[in-house]
Short mmCIF file of C-alpha atoms in Angstrom, two decimals:
data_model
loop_
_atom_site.label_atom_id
_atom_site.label_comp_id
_atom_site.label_asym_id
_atom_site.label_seq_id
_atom_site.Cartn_x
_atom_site.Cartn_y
_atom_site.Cartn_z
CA UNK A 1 89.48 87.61 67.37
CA UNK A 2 91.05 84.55 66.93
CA UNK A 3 95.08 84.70 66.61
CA UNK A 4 97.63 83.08 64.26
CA UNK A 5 99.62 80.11 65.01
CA UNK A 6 102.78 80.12 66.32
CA UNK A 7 101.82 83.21 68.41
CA UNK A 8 103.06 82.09 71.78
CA UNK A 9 104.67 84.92 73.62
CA UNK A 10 104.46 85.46 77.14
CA UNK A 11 104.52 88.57 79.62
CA UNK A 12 106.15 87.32 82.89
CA UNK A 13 105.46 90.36 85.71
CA UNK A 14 107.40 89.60 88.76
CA UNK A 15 106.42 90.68 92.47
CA UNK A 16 107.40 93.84 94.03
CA UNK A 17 104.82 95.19 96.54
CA UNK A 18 104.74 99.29 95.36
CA UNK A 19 107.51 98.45 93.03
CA UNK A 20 105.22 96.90 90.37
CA UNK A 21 104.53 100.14 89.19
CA UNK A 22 107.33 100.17 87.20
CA UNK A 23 105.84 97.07 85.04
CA UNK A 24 102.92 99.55 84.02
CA UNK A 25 105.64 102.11 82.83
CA UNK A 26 106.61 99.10 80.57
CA UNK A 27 104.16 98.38 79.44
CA UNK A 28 102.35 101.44 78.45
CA UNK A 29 105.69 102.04 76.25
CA UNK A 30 105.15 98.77 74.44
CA UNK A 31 101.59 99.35 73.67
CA UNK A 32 102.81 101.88 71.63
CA UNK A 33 103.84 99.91 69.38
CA UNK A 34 100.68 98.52 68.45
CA UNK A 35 97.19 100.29 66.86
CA UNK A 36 94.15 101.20 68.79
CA UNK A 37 91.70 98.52 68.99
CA UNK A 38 94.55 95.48 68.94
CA UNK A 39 94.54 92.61 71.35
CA UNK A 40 97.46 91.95 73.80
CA UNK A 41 100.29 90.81 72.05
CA UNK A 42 100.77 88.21 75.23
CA UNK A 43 98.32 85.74 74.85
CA UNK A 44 100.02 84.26 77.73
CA UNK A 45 99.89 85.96 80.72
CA UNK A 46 101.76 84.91 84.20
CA UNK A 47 102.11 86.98 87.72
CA UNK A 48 103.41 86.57 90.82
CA UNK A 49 102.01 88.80 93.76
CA UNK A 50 102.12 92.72 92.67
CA UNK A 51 102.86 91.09 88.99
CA UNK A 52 100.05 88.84 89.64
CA UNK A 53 97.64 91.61 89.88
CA UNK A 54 98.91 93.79 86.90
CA UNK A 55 98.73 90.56 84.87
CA UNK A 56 95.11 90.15 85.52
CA UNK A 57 94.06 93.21 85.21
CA UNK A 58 95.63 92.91 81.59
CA UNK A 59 93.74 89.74 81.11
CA UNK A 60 90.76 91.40 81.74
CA UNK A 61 91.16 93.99 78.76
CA UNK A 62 93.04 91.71 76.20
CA UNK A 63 91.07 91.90 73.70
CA UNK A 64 92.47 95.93 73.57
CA UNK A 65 95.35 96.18 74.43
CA UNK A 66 95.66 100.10 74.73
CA UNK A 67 92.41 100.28 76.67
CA UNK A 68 93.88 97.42 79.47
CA UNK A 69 97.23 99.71 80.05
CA UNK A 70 95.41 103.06 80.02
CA UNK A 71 93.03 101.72 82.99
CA UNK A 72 96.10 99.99 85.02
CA UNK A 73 98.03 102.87 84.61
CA UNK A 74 95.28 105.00 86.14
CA UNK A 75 94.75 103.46 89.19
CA UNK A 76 98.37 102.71 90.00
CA UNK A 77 98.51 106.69 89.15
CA UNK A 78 95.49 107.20 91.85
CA UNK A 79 96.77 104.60 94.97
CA UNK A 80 96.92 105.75 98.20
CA UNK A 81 98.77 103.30 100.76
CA UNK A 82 95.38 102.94 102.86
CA UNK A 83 93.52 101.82 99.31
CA UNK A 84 96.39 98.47 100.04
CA UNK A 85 96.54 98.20 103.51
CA UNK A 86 95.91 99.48 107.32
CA UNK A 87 97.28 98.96 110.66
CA UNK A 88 95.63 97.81 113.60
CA UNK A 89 97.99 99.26 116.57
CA UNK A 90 95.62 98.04 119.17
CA UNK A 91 95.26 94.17 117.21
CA UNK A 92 98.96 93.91 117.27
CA UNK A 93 99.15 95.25 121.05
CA UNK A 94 96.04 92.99 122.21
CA UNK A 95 97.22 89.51 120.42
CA UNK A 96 101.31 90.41 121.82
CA UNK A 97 99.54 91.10 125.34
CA UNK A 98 97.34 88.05 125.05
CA UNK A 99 100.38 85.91 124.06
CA UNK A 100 103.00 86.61 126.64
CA UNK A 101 99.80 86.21 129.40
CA UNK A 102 99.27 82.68 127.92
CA UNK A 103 102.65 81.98 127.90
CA UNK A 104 103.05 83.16 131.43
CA UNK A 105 100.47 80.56 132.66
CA UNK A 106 102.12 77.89 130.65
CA UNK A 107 98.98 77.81 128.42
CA UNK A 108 100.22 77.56 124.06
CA UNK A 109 99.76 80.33 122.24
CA UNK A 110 97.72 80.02 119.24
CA UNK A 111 96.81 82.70 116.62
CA UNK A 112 98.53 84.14 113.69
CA UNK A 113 99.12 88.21 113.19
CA UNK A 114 100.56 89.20 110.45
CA UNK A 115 101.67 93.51 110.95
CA UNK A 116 99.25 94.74 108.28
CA UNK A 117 95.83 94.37 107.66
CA UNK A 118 95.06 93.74 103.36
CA UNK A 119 91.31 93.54 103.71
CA UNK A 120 91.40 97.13 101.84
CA UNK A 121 93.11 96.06 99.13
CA UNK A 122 90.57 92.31 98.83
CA UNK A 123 87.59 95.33 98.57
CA UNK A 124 89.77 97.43 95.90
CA UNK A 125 90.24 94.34 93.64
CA UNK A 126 86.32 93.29 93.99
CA UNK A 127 85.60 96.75 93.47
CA UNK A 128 87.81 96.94 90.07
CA UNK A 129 88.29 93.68 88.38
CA UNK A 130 85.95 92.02 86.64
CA UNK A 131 86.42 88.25 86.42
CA UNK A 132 83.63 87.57 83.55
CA UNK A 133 85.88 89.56 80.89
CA UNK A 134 88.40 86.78 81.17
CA UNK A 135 86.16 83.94 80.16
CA UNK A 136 85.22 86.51 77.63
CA UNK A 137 88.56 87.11 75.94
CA UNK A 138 89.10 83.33 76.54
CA UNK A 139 86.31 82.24 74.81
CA UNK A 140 86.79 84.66 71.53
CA UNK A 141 90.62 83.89 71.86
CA UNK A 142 91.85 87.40 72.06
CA UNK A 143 93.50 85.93 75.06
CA UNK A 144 95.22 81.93 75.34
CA UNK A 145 95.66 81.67 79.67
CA UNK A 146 96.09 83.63 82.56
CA UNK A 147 98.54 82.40 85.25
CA UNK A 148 98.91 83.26 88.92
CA UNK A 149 101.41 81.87 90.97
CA UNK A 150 100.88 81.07 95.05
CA UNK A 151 103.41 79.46 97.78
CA UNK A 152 101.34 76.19 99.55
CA UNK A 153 102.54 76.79 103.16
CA UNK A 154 100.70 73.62 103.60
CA UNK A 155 103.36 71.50 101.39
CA UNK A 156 106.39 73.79 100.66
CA UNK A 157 105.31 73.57 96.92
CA UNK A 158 104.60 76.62 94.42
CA UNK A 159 101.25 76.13 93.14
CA UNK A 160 100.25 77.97 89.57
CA UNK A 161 96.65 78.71 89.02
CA UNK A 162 95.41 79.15 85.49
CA UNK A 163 92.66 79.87 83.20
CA UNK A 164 92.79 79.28 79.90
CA UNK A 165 91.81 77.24 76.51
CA UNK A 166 90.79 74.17 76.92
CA UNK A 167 93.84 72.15 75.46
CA UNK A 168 95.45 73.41 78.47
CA UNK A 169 96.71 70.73 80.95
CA UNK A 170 97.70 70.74 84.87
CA UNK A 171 100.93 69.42 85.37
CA UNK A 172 102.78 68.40 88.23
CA UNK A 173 106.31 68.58 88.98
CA UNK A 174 109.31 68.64 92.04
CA UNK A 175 108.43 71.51 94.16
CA UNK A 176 105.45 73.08 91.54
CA UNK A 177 102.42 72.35 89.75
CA UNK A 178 100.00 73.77 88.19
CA UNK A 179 95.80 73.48 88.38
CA UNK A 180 92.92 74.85 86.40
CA UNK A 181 90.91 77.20 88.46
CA UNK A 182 88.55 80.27 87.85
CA UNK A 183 90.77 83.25 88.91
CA UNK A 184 89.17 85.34 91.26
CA UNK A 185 89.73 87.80 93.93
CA UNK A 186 91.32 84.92 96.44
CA UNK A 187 93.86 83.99 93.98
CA UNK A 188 95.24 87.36 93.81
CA UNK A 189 95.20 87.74 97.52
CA UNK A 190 96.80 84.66 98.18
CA UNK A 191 99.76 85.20 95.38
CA UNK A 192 100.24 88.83 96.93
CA UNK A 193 100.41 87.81 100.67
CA UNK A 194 103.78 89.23 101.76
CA UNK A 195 105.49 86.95 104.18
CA UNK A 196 105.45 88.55 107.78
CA UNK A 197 103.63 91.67 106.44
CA UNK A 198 99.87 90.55 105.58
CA UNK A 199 98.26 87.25 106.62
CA UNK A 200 97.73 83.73 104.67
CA UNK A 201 94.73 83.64 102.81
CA UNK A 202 93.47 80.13 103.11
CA UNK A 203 92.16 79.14 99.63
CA UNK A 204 90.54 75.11 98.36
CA UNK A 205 91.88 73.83 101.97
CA UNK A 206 95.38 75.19 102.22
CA UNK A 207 96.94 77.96 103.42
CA UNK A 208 98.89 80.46 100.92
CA UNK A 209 101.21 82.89 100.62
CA UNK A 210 103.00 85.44 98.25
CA UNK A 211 103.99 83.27 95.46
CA UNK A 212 108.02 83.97 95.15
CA UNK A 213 109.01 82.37 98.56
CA UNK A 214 108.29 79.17 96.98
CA UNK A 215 108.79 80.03 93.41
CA UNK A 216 112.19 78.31 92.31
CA UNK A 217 111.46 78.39 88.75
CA UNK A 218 109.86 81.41 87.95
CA UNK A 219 109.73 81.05 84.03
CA UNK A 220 108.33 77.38 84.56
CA UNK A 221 104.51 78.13 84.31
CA UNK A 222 105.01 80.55 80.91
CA UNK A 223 107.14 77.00 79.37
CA UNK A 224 104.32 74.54 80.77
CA UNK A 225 102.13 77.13 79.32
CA UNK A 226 103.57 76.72 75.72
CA UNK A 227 105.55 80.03 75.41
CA UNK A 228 108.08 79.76 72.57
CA UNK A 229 109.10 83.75 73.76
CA UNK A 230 109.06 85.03 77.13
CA UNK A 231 109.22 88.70 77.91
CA UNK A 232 110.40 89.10 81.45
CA UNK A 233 109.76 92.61 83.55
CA UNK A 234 111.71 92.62 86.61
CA UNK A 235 112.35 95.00 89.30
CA UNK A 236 115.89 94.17 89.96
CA UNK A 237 118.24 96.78 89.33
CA UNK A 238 120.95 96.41 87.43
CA UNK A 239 122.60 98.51 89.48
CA UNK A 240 125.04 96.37 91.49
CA UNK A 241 125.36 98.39 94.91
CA UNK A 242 121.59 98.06 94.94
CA UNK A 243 121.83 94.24 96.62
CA UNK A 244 124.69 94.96 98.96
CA UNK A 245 123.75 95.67 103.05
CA UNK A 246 125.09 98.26 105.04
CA UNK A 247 128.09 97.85 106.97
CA UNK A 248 125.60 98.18 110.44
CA UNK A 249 121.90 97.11 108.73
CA UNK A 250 119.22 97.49 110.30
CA UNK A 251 116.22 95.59 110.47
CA UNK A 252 114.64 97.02 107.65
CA UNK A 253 117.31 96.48 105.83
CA UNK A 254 117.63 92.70 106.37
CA UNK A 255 114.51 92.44 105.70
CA UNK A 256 114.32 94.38 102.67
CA UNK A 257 117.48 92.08 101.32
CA UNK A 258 115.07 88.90 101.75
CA UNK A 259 112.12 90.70 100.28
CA UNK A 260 114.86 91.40 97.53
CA UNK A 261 116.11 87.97 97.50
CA UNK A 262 112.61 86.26 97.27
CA UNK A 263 111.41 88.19 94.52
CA UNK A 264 115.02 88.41 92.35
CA UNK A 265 117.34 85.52 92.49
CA UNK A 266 114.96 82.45 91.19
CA UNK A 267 114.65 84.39 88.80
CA UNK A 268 118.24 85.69 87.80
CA UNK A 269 119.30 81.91 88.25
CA UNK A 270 116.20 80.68 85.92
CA UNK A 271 116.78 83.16 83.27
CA UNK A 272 120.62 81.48 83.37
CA UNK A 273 119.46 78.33 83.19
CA UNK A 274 116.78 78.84 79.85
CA UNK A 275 119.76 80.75 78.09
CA UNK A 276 121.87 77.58 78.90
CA UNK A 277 119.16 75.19 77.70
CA UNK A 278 118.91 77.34 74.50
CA UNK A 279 122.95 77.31 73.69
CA UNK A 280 122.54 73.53 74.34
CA UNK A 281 119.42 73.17 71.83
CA UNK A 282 121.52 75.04 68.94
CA UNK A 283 123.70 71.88 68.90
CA UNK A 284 120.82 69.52 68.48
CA UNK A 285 120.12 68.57 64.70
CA UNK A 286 116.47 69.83 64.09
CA UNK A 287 114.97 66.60 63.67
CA UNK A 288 116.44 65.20 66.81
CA UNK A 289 114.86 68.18 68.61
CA UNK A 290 111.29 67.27 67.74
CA UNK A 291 111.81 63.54 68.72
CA UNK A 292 113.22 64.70 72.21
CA UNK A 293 110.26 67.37 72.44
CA UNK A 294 112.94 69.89 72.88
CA UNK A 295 112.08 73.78 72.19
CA UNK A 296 113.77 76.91 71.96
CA UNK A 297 112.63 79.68 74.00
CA UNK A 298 113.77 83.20 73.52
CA UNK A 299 113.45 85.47 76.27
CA UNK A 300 114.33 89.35 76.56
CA UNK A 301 114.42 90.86 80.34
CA UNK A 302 113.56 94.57 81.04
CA UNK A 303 114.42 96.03 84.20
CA UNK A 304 114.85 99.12 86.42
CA UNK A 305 118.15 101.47 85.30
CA UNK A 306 118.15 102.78 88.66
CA UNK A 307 118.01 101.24 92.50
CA UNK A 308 114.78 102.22 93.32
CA UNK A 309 115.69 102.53 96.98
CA UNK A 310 117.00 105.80 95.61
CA UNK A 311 113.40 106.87 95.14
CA UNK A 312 111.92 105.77 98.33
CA UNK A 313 114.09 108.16 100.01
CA UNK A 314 111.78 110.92 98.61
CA UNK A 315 108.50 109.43 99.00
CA UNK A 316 108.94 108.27 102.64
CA UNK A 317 107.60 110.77 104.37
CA UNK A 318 104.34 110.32 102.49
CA UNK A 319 103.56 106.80 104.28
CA UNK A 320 100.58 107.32 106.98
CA UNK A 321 102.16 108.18 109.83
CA UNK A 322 100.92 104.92 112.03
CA UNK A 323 102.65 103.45 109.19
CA UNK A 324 106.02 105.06 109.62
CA UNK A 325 105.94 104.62 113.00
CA UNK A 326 106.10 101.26 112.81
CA UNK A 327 108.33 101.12 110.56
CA UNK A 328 111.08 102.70 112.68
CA UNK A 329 110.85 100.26 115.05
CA UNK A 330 112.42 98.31 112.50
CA UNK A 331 115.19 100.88 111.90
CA UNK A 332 113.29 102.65 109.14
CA UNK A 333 113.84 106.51 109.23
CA UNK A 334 113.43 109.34 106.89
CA UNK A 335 117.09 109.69 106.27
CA UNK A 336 117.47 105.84 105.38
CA UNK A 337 114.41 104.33 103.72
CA UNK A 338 115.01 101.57 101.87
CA UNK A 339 114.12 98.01 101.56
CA UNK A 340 111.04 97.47 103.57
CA UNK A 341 109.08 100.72 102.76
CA UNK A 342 109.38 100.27 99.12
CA UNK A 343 107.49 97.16 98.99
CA UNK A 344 104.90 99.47 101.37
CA UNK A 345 105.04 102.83 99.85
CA UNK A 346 101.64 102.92 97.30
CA UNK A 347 101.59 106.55 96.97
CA UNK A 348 100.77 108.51 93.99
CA UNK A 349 103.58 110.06 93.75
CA UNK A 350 106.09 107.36 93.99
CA UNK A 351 103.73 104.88 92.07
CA UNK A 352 103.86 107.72 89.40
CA UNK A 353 107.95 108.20 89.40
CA UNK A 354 108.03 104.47 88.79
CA UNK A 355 105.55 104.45 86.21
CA UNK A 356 107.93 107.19 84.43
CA UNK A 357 111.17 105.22 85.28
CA UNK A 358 109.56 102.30 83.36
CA UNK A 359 108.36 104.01 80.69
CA UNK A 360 111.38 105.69 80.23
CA UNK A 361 113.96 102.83 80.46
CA UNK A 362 111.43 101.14 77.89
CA UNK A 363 111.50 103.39 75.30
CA UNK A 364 115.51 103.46 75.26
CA UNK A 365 115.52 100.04 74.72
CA UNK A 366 112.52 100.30 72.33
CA UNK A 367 114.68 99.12 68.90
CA UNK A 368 115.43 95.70 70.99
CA UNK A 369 111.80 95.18 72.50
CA UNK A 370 110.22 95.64 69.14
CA UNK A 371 112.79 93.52 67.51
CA UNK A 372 111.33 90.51 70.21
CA UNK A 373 107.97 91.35 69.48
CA UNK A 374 108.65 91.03 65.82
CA UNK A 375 106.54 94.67 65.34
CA UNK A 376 107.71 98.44 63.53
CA UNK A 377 108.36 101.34 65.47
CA UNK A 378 105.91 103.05 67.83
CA UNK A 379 103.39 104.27 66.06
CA UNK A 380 102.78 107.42 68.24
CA UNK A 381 104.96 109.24 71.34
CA UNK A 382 103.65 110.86 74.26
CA UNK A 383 105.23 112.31 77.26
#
């Protein structure tokens, strides 16, 4: 099903870890907008880590649209932390053992351990994702590119992977680029790598990592990619305790400020900068626009009403226990989960408050996001 011109919107899913169940929340309100049997309304499609994932898995169905949320939304509804991720206790004590021996001797220490092990969650993706269907919706155009974003450890740069039409070009720019590839299961691995928590996945000769650490300009690949809208799902809250640290943080909660910091403030300070470059454009006579290349993009942001730290306070105890254990050795207990363990905590029943909290904040904002989408009403309501 070939689309109309002019139809360039894109569906920009940040990274999150566990969090990115709140895109599918989102999105399973929007499809509501549109009929059974209707292609994605994004025919441009861009993730980073967790976003990365949901956005292929979209690509995958895009040719119907309600079908591709209904089967995201049931195995984020069905996770189990172990279907993402294991750890090794007796890895991490036999590499720390064999590294303070070498260093003893005066012998370097080589090796890389990263505290989790993601090889379950490389077997769920094989296991669930099939590649083929977007060459498929490529090639009858019920889909225009899918985009995955990785940080090059290698060079410092952000490198976007995509698929798409053929009228689609790499570019190459301070800091990012972008390359043709066939997405596949190493892609997604690579995008979703958590600094610190799971390993580098080495990929065409380089070693990469999740892609926000790198990612300065997060809306870049959906311009290069010839959005003229961008819808932007972000799991930022606008609540504005939610970034502030304890007066005595822990660990945990240092490190769930960087996690926070890596995956939200490129892009709050890119969304800034497009609605700056859009005021500026409105000044430009039309025809001086098109000589200078110069676009508007509009852009609408949805986000979590709530901190979601909030909810990992309920869910924590849920975490396999190896799990939790190690987590308190970075100051993570019961009575003060935050940070860390929501990036960690894929269980059903968090996954599944998230979903809710998504769909929820969606459909109160549902007059606006249909206004962007240029579409009626939802055509149907469920619970």
């Amino acid at each position: 099903m070939e689309r109309e011109e002019g139809n360039a919107c894109a569906l920009v899913l940040t990274g999150g870890g566990a969090r990115a169940a709140y895109q599918v929340g989102v999105i399973k309100a929007i499809s509501e907008c549109y009929p059974r049997g209707q292609p994605i309304p994004f025919p441009i499609l861009c993730g980073t880590s967790a976003g990365a994932i949901n956005a292929t898995g979209l690509a995958c169905y895009a040719s119907c649209f309600h079908l591709g949320v209904r089967k995201l939304e049931y195995v984020w509804r069905h996770l189990h932390t172990g279907h993402i991720l294991r750890l090794q206790v007796g890895r991490v004590l036999l590499h720390s053992a064999r590294r303070m021996s070498l260093g003893l001797v005066g012998r370097p220490t080589e090796g890389r351990l990263s505290l989790f092990d993601n090889s379950p969650l490389e077997r769920l993706l094989e296991k669930l994702i099939d590649f083929q269907r977007i060459d498929n919706n490529l090639l009858y155009g019920a889909l225009e590119v899918l985009a995955i974003t990785a940080s090059n450890y290698d060079t410092g740069d952000s490198t976007t992977f995509f698929q798409g039409r053929p009228h689609h070009q790499p570019w190459a720019r301070a800091g990012r680029s972008g390359r043709a590839a066939i997405i596949a299961t190493p892609h997604l691995m690579a995008s979703s790598a958590l600094p610190f928590v799971f390993k580098p996945c080495r990929l065409q000769n380089h070693h990469y990592g999740d892609g926000s650490i790198h990612q300065l300009n997060p809306l870049s690949p959906a311009i290069h990619l010839g959005a003229d809208k961008i819808l932007i799902i972000s799991l930022a809250s606008d609540d504005t305790d939610s970034g502030m640290l304890p007066s005595d943080p822990s660990s945990s909660d240092i490190a769930g400020h960087l996690l926070d910091t890596i995956f939200t403030d490129a892009l709050t300070s890119d969304i800034e900068r497009l609605q700056r470059i859009n005021s500026t454009i409105r000044l430009v006579p039309e025809r001086k626009r098109e000589q200078l290349a110069l676009r508007h993009i509009d852009n609408l942001v949805l986000k979590p009403s709530r901190n979601l730290d909030d909810l990992t306070l309920r869910h924590f105890h849920k975490l396999p226990l190896n799990i939790r254990a190690m987590l308190r050795l970075f100051g993570v207990n019961a009575g003060d989960a935050t940070g860390l363990a929501s990036f960690l905590l894929f269980e059903q029943d968090y996954c599944r408050e998230l979903i809710e909290l998504g769909y929820q904040d969606t459909r109160a904002r549902l007059e606006e996001v249909c206004h962007f989408l240029a579409v009626g009403q939802p055509l149907r309501k469920t619970g």
